[in-house]
Short mmCIF file of C-alpha atoms in Angstrom, two decimals:
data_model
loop_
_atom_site.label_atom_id
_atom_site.label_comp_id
_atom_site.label_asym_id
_atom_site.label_seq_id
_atom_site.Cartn_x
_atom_site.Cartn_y
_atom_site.Cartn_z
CA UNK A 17 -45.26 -20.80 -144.13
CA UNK A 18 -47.17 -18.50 -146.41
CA UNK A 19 -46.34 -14.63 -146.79
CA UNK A 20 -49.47 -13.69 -144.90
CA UNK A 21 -48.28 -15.65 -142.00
CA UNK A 22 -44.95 -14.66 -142.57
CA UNK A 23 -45.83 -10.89 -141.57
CA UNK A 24 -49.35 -10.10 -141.35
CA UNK A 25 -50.71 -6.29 -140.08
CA UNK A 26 -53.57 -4.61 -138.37
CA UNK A 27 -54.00 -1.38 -139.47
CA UNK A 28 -55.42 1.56 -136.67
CA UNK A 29 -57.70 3.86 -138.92
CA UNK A 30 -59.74 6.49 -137.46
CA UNK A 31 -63.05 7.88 -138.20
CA UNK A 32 -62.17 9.77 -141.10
CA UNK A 33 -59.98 6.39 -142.23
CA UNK A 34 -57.08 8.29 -141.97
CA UNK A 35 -53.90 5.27 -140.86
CA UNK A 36 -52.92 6.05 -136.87
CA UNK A 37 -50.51 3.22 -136.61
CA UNK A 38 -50.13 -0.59 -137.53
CA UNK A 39 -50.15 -3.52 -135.34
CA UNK A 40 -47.94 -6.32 -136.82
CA UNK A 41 -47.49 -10.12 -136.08
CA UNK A 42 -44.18 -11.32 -137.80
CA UNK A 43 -42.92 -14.96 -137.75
CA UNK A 44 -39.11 -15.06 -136.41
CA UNK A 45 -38.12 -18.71 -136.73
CA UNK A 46 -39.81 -22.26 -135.55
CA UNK A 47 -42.52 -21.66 -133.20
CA UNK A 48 -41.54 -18.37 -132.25
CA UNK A 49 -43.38 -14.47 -133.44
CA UNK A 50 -42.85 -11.22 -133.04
CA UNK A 51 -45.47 -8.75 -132.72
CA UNK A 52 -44.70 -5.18 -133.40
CA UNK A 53 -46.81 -1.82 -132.80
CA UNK A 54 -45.90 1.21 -134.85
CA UNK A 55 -48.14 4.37 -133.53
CA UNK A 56 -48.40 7.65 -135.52
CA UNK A 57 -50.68 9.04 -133.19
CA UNK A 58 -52.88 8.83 -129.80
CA UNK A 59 -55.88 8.72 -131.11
CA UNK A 60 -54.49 4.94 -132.14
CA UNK A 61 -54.91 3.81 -128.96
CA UNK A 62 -58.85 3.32 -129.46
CA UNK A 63 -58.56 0.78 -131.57
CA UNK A 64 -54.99 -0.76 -130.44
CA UNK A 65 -56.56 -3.50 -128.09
CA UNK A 66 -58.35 -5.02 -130.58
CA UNK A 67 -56.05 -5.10 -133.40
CA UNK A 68 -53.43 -6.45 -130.60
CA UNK A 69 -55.68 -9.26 -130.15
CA UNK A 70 -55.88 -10.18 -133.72
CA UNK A 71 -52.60 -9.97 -134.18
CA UNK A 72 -51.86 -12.83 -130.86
CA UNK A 73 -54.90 -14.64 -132.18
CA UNK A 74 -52.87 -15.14 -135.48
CA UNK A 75 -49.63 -16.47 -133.75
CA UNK A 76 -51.87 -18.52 -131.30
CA UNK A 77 -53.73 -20.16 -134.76
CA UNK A 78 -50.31 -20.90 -135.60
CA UNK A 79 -48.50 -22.50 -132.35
CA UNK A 80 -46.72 -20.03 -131.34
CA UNK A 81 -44.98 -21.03 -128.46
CA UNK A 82 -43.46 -17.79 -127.50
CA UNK A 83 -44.82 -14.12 -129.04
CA UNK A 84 -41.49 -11.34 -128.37
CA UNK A 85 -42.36 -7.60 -128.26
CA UNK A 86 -39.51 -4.57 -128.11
CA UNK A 87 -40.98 -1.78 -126.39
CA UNK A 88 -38.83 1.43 -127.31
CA UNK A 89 -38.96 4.01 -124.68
CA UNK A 90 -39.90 7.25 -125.97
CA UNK A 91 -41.81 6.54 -128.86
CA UNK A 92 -45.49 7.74 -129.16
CA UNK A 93 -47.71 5.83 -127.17
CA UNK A 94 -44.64 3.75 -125.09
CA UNK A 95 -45.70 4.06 -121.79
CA UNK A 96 -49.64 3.21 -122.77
CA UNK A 97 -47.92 0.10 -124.41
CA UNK A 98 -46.14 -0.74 -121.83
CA UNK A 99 -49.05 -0.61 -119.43
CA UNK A 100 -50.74 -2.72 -121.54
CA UNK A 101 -48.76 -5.59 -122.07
CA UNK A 102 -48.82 -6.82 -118.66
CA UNK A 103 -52.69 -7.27 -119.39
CA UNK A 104 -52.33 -9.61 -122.43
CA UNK A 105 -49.11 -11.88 -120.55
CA UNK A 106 -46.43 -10.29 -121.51
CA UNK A 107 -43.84 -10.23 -118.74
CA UNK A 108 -40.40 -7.51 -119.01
CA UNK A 109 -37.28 -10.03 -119.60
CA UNK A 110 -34.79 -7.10 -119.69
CA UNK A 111 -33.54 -4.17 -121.25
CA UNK A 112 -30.87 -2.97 -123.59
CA UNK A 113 -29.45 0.27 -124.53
CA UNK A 114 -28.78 0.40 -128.64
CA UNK A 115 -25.69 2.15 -130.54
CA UNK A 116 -25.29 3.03 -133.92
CA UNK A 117 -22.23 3.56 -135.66
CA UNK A 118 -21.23 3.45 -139.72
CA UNK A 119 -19.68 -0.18 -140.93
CA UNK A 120 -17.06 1.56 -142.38
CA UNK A 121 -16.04 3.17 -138.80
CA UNK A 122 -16.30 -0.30 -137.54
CA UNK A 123 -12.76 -2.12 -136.10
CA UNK A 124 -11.70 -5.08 -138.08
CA UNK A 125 -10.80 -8.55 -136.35
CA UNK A 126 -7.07 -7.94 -136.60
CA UNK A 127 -5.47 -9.30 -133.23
CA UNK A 128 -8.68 -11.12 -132.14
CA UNK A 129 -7.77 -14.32 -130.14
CA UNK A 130 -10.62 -16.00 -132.38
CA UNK A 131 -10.14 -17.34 -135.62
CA UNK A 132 -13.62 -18.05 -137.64
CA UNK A 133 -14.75 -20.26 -140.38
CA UNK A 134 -18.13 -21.04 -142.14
CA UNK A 135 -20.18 -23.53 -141.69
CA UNK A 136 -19.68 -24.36 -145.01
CA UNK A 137 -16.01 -24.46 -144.46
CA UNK A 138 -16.24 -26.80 -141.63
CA UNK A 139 -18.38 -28.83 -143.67
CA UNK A 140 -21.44 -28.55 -141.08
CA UNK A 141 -24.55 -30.49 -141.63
CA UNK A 142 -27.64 -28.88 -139.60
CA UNK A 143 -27.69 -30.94 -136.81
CA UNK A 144 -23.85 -30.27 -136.30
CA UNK A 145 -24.92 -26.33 -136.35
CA UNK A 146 -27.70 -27.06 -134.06
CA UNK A 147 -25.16 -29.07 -131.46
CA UNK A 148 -23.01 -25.94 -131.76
CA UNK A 149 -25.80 -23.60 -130.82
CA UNK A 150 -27.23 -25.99 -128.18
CA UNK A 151 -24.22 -25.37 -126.20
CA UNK A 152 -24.03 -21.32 -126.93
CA UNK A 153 -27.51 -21.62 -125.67
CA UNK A 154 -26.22 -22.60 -122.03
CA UNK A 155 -24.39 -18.90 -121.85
CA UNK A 156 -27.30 -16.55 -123.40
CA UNK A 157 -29.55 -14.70 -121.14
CA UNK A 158 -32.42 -14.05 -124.30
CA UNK A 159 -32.45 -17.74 -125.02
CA UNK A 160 -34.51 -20.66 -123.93
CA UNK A 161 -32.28 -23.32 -122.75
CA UNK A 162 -34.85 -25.76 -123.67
CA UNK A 163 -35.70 -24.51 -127.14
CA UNK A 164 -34.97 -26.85 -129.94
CA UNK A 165 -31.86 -25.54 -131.73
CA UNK A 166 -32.32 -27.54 -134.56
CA UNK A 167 -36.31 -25.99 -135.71
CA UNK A 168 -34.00 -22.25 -133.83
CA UNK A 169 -31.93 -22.31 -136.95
CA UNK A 170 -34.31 -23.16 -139.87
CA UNK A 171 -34.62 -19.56 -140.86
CA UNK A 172 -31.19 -18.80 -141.36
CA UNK A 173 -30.67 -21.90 -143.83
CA UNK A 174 -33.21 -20.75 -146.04
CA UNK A 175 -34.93 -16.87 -145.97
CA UNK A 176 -37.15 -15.65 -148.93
CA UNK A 177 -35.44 -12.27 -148.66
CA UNK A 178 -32.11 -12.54 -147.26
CA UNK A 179 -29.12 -14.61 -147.83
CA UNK A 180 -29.18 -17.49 -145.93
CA UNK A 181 -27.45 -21.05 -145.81
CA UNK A 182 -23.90 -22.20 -144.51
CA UNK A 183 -22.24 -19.79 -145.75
CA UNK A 184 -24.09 -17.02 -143.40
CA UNK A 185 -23.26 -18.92 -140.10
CA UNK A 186 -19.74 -18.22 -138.40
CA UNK A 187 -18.54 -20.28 -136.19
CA UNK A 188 -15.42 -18.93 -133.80
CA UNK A 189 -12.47 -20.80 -132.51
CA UNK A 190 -10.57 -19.81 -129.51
CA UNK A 191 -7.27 -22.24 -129.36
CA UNK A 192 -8.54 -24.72 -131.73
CA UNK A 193 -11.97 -25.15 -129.03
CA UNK A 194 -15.38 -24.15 -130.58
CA UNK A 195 -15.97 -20.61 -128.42
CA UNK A 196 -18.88 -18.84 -130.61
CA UNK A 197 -20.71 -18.19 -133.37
CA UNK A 198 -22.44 -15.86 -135.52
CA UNK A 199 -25.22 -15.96 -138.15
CA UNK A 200 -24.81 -13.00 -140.37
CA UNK A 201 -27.37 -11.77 -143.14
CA UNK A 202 -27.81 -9.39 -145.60
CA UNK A 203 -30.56 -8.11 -148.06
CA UNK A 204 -29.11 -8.31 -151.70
CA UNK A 205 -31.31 -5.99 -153.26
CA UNK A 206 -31.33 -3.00 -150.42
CA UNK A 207 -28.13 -3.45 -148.65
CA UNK A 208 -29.08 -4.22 -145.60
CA UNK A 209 -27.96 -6.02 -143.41
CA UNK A 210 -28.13 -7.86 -139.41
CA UNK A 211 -26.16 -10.17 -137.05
CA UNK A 212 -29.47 -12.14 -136.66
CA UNK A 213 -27.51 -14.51 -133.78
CA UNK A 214 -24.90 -14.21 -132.08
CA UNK A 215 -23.36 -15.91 -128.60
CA UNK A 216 -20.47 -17.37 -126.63
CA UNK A 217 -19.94 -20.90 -125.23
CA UNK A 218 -20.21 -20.20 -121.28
CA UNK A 219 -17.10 -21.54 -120.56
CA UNK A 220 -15.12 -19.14 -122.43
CA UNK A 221 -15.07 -15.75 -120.26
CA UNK A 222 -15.31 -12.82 -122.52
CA UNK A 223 -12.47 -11.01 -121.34
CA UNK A 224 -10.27 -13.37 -122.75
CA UNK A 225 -12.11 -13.04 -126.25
CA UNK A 226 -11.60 -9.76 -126.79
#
């Protein structure tokens, strides 16, 4: 998939072309997008319909088969956003509440119950990831049940910008039983980093995982 595709934007420019937010359609993995609204200010919400449109039309050219969109609460514009989603399909899934806190502050794994190993370690082909995830699926609420986990896990084998591969995915064993996993990436030239994936096999209660 080309850069352009990858993460293509819609500027909103007012009359005097001065930039009033961006309107972004960003591809997440196999046949699934992101689109992503930035506003700087309400006069952006002239022109927001149209770039929204573009930016679906672009997903839709490329069979997408599911478009996700975060709406932050308290941003400029939210609650014109989220009046207009409803009028383009969107339907609310659910909502989370976000924490930040330094890595360095962070607790180590030091009396977990769960002992973890790479896929590389484990000597994992894809299609022994993707039975891994298929049944981690079963237990997560943001996840398709149906969704292929083999074309789910394409993007963290191989990422243009962040390390990717075996080595990134984690899988976690709970008495010698396969209980979770983990994908974890990083940005080698910034720093930065995410958990891009991470869930629990459903018959595993939490509790005891802590």
């Amino acid at each position: 998939m080309s850069d352009e595709v990858k993460f293509k934007k819609f500027p909103l420019v007012g009359l005097n072309g001065k930039e009033l937010g961006v309107v972004s359609i960003e591809h997440l993995w196999a046949d699934v997008f992101a689109l992503k609204i930035k506003m700087l200010s309400l006069d952006g919400l002239s022109d927001l319909e149209k770039s929204f449109q573009e930016a679906l039309d672009v997903a839709q050219m490329h069979n997408a088969r599911i478009v996700m969109f975060r709406l932050i609460k308290g941003e400029i514009a939210s609650e014109e956003i989220g009046r207009l989603l409803p009028s383009f399909g969107f339907k609310k899934k659910n909502e989370r509440i976000e924490f930040k806190k330094s890595v360095s502050d962070l607790p180590n794994d030091e009396g977990s119950p769960l002992g973890w190993k790479t896929a590389k370690e484990l000597n994992l082909n894809p299609e022994g990831i993707a039975k891994i995830l298929k049944q981690v699926f079963m237990g997560d609420p943001d996840t398709d049940p149906t969704e292929d986990p083999f074309q789910f896990i394409q993007d963290f084998l191989a990422d243009p910008i962040l390390t990717s591969g075996l080595e990134c995915i984690h899988v976690g064993f709970f008495h010698g039983e396969i209980a979770a996993l983990t994908v974890v990436q990083r940005n080698p030239k910034t720093g930065w980093s995410r958990i891009s994936y991470m869930g629990v096999v459903p018959q595993f209660p939490q509790a005891e995982l802590r």
